[in-house]
Structures are given as structure tokens and as C-alpha cells.
PDB file of C-alpha atoms in Angstrom:
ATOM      1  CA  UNK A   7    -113.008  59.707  46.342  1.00  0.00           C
ATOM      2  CA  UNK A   8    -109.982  58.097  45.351  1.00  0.00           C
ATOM      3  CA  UNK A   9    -107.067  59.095  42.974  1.00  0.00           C
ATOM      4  CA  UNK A  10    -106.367  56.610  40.491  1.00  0.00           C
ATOM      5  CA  UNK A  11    -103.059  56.203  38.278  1.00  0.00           C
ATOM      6  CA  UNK A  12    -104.063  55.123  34.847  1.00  0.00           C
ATOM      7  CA  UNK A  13    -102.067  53.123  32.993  1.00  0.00           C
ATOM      8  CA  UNK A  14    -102.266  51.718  29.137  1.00  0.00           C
ATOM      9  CA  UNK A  15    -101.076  51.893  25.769  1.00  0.00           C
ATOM     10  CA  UNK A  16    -104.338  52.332  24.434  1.00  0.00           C
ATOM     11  CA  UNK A  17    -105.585  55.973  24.470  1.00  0.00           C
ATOM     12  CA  UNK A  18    -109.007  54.804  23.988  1.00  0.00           C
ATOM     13  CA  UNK A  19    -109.143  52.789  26.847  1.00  0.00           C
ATOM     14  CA  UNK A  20    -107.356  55.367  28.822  1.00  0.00           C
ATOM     15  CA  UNK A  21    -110.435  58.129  27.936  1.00  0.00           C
ATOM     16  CA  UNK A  22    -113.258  55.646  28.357  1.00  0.00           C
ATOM     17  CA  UNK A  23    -112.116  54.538  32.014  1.00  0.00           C
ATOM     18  CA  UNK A  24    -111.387  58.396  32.943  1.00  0.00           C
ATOM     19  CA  UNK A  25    -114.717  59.297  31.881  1.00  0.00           C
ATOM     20  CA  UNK A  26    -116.109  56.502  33.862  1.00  0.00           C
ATOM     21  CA  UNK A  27    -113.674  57.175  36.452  1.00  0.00           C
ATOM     22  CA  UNK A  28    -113.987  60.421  36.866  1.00  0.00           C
ATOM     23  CA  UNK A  29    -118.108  60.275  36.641  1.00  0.00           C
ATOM     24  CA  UNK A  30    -118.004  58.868  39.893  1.00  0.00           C
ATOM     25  CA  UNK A  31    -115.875  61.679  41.468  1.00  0.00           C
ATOM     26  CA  UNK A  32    -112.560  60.228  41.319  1.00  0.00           C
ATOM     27  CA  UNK A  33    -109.140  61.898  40.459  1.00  0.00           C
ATOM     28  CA  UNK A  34    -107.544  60.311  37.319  1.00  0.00           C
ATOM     29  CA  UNK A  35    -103.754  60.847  36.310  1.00  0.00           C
ATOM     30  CA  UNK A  36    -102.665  58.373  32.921  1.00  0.00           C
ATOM     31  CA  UNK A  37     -99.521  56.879  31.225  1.00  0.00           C
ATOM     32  CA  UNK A  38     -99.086  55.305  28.467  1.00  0.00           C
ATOM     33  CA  UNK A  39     -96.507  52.922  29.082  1.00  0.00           C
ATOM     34  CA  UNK A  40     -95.225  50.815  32.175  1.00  0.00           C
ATOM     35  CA  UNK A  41     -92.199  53.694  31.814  1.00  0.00           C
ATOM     36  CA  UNK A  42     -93.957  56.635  32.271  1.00  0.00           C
ATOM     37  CA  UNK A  43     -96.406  55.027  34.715  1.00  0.00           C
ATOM     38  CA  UNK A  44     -93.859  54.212  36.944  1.00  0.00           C
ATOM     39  CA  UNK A  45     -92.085  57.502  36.437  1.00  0.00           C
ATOM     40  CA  UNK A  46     -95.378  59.110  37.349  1.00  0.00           C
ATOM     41  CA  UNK A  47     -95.927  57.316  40.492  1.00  0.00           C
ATOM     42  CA  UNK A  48     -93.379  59.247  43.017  1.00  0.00           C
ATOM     43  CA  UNK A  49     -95.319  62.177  42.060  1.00  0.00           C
ATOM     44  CA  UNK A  50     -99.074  61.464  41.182  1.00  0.00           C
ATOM     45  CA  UNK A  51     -99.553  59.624  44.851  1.00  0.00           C
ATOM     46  CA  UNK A  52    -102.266  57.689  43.615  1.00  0.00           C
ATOM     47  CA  UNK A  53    -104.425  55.245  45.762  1.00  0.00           C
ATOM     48  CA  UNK A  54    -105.032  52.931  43.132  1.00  0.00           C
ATOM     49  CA  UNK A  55    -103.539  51.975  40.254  1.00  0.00           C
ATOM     50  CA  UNK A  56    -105.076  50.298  37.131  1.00  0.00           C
ATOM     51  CA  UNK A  57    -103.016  48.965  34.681  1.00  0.00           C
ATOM     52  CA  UNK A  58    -102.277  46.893  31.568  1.00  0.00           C
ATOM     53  CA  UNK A  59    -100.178  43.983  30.576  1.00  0.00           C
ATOM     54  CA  UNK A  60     -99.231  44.349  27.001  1.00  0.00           C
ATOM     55  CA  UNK A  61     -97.815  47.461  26.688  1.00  0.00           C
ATOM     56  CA  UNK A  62     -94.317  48.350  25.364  1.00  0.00           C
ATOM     57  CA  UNK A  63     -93.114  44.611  26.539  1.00  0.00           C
ATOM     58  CA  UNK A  64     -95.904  41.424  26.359  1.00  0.00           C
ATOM     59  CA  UNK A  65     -95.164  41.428  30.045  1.00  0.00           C
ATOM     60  CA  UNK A  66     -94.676  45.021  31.043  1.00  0.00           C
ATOM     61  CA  UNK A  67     -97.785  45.240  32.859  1.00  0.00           C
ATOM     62  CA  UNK A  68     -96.608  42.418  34.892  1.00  0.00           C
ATOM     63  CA  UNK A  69     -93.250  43.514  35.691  1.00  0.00           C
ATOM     64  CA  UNK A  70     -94.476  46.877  36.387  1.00  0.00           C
ATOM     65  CA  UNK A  71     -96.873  45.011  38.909  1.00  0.00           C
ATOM     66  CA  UNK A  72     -93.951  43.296  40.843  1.00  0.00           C
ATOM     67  CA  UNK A  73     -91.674  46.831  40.792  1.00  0.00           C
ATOM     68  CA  UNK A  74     -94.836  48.361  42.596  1.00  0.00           C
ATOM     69  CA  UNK A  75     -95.850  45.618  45.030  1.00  0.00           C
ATOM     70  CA  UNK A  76     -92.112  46.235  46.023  1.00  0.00           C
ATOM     71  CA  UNK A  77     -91.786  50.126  46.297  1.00  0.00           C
ATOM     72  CA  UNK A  78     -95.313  50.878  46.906  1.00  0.00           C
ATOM     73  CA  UNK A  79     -96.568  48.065  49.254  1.00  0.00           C
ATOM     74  CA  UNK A  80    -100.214  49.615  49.986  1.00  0.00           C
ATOM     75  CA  UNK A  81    -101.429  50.711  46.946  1.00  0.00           C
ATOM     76  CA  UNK A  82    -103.692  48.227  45.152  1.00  0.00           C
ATOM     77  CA  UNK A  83    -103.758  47.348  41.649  1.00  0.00           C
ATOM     78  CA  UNK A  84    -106.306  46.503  39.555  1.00  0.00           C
ATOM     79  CA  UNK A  85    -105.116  44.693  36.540  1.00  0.00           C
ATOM     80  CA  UNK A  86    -106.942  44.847  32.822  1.00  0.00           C
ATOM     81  CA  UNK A  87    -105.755  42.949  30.224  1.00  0.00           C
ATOM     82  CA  UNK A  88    -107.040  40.837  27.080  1.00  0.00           C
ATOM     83  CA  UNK A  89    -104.184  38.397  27.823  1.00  0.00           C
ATOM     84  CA  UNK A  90    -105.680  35.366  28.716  1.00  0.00           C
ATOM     85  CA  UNK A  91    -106.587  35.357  25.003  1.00  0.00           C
ATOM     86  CA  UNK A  92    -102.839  34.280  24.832  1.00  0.00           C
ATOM     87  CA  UNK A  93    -103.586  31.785  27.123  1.00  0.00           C
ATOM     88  CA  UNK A  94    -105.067  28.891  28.562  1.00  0.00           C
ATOM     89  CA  UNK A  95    -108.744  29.084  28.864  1.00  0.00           C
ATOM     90  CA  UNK A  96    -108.472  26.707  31.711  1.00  0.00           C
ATOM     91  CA  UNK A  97    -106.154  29.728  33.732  1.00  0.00           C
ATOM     92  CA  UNK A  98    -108.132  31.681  36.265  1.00  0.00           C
ATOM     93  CA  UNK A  99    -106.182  34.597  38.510  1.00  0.00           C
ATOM     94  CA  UNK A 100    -106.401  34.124  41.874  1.00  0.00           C
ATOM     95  CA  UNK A 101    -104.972  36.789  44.545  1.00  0.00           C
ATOM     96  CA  UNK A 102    -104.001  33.540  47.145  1.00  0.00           C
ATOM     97  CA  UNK A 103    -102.365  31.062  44.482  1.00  0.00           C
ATOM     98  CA  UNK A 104    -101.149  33.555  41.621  1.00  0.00           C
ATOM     99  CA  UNK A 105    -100.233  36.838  43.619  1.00  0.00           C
ATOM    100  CA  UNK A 106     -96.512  36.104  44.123  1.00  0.00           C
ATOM    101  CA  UNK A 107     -96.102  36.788  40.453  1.00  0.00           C
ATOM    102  CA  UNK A 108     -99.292  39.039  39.930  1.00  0.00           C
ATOM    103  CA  UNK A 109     -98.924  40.963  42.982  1.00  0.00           C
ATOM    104  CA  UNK A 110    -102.776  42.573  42.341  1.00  0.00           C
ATOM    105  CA  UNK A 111    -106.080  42.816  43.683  1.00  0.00           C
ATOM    106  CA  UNK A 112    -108.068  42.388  40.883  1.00  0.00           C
ATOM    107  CA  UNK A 113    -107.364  40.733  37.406  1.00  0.00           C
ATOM    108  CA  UNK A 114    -109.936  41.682  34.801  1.00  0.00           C
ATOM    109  CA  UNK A 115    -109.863  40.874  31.645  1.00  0.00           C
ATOM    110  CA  UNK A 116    -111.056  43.668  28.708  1.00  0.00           C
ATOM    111  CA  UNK A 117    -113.555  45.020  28.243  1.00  0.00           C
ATOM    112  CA  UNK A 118    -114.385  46.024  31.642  1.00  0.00           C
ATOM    113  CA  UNK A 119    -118.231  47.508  32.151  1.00  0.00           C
ATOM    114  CA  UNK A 120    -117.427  50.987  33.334  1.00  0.00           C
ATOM    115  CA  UNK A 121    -119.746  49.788  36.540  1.00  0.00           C
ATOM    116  CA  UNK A 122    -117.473  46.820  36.815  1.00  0.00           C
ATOM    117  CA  UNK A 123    -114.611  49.250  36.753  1.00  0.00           C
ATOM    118  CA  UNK A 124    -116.314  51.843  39.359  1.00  0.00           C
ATOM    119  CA  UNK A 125    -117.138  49.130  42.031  1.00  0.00           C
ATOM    120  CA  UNK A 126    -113.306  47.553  41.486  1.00  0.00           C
ATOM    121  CA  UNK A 127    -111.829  50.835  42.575  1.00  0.00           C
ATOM    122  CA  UNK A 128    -114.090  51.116  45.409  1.00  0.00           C
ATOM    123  CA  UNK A 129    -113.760  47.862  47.004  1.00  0.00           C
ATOM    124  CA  UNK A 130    -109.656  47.613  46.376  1.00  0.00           C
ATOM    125  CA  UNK A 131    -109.671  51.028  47.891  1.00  0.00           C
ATOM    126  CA  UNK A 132    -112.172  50.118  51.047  1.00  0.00           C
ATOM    127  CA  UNK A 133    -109.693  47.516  51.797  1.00  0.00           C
ATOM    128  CA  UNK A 134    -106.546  49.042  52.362  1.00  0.00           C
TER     129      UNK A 134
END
């Protein structure tokens, strides 16, 4: 199984997805902030990383995104967020059209079904 970097403000959403993640065998390391998730990076050597958007910045989650699509080219994100409630209902992600600014392989919005979740890190992972 994989190990996946964790990364949210939110401790409860941190706890559910590590129980979840770790159900299904997985290794689970967490920040709580796009800081200390990128601080943790070097050293946790995860093969996924799931992560916020609105965390100490409304875009941290997003900039964190482009700082690790630079430094860490093959790991793939997954990206949870509530944000589209901030915007447009007509906006949908797309990898091909949005992922010069969302450099991520998966944009799902909160809450995620832990199954949802589970089968996420597996395929992002199957296809590096």
C-alpha cells in the first residue's frame, strides 16, 4: 500500500480520512497547514498527497499544489476542498483545461465517502 501525506486544517477531517486511510492498509503522515505539509514532505516521502485549499491562506492549498507539482513532479495529489461553495456552480475541475493552475489529479469537493477517498488513492497511485 501506499503512503499518503495528509494535509488540512481540520483535525476532524484529518482523523476520519486516516482511519479510512489507514483501514485499507495505507501509511498516513498529517499537517495541519500548507507550512508544515510542505515542511514534512522532504522527509515523510509520501506517494500521494491529499490536501486542502482553505487553510492558513483561502488559497494555500492551491499554492501549495503549484510548489509541489514543481519540486515533486511524480507525486499525485488529490485535492479536497468545500471551495466551489465560493464559487461558480457552473465551474467544474478538469485535469486537461484547469491543471496549469491546479496541478492535481483529482479535485473533490467535501465530504468525500471514505470509499470515494480509498479508490482516489488507488487509482492516482496505479497511475504513476
Amino acid at each position: 500500500m501506499s503512503h499518503v501525506l495528509l494535509i488540512d486544517d481540520d483535525d476532524d477531517v484529518i482523523q476520519l480520512n486516516r482511519m479510512t486511510l489507514e483501514a485499507k492498509g495505507h501509511q498516513v503522515s498529517a499537517a495541519h497547514s500548507a507550512q508544515e505539509g510542505w515542511e514534512l514532505l522532504g522527509s515523510a516521502n509520501p506517494e500521494v498527497v491529499i490536501l486542502d485549499v482553505m487553510m492558513e491562506e483561502f488559497n494555500a492549498g492551491f499554492t501549495l499544489a503549484q510548489d509541489i507539482s514543481i519540486k515533486y513532479p511524480r507525486v499525485p495529489m488529490i485535492m479536497l476542498t468545500g471551495v466551489r461553495e465560493h464559487m461558480s456552480a457552473a465551474w467544474k475541475f478538469s485535469p486537461e483545461q484547469d491543471g496549469e493552475w491546479i496541478p492535481v489529479q483529482r479535485f473533490m469537493e467535501k465530504p468525500v465517502e471514505p470509499k470515494e477517498l480509498a479508490r482516489a488513492v488507488e487509482e492516482v497511485t496505479a497511475a504513476r
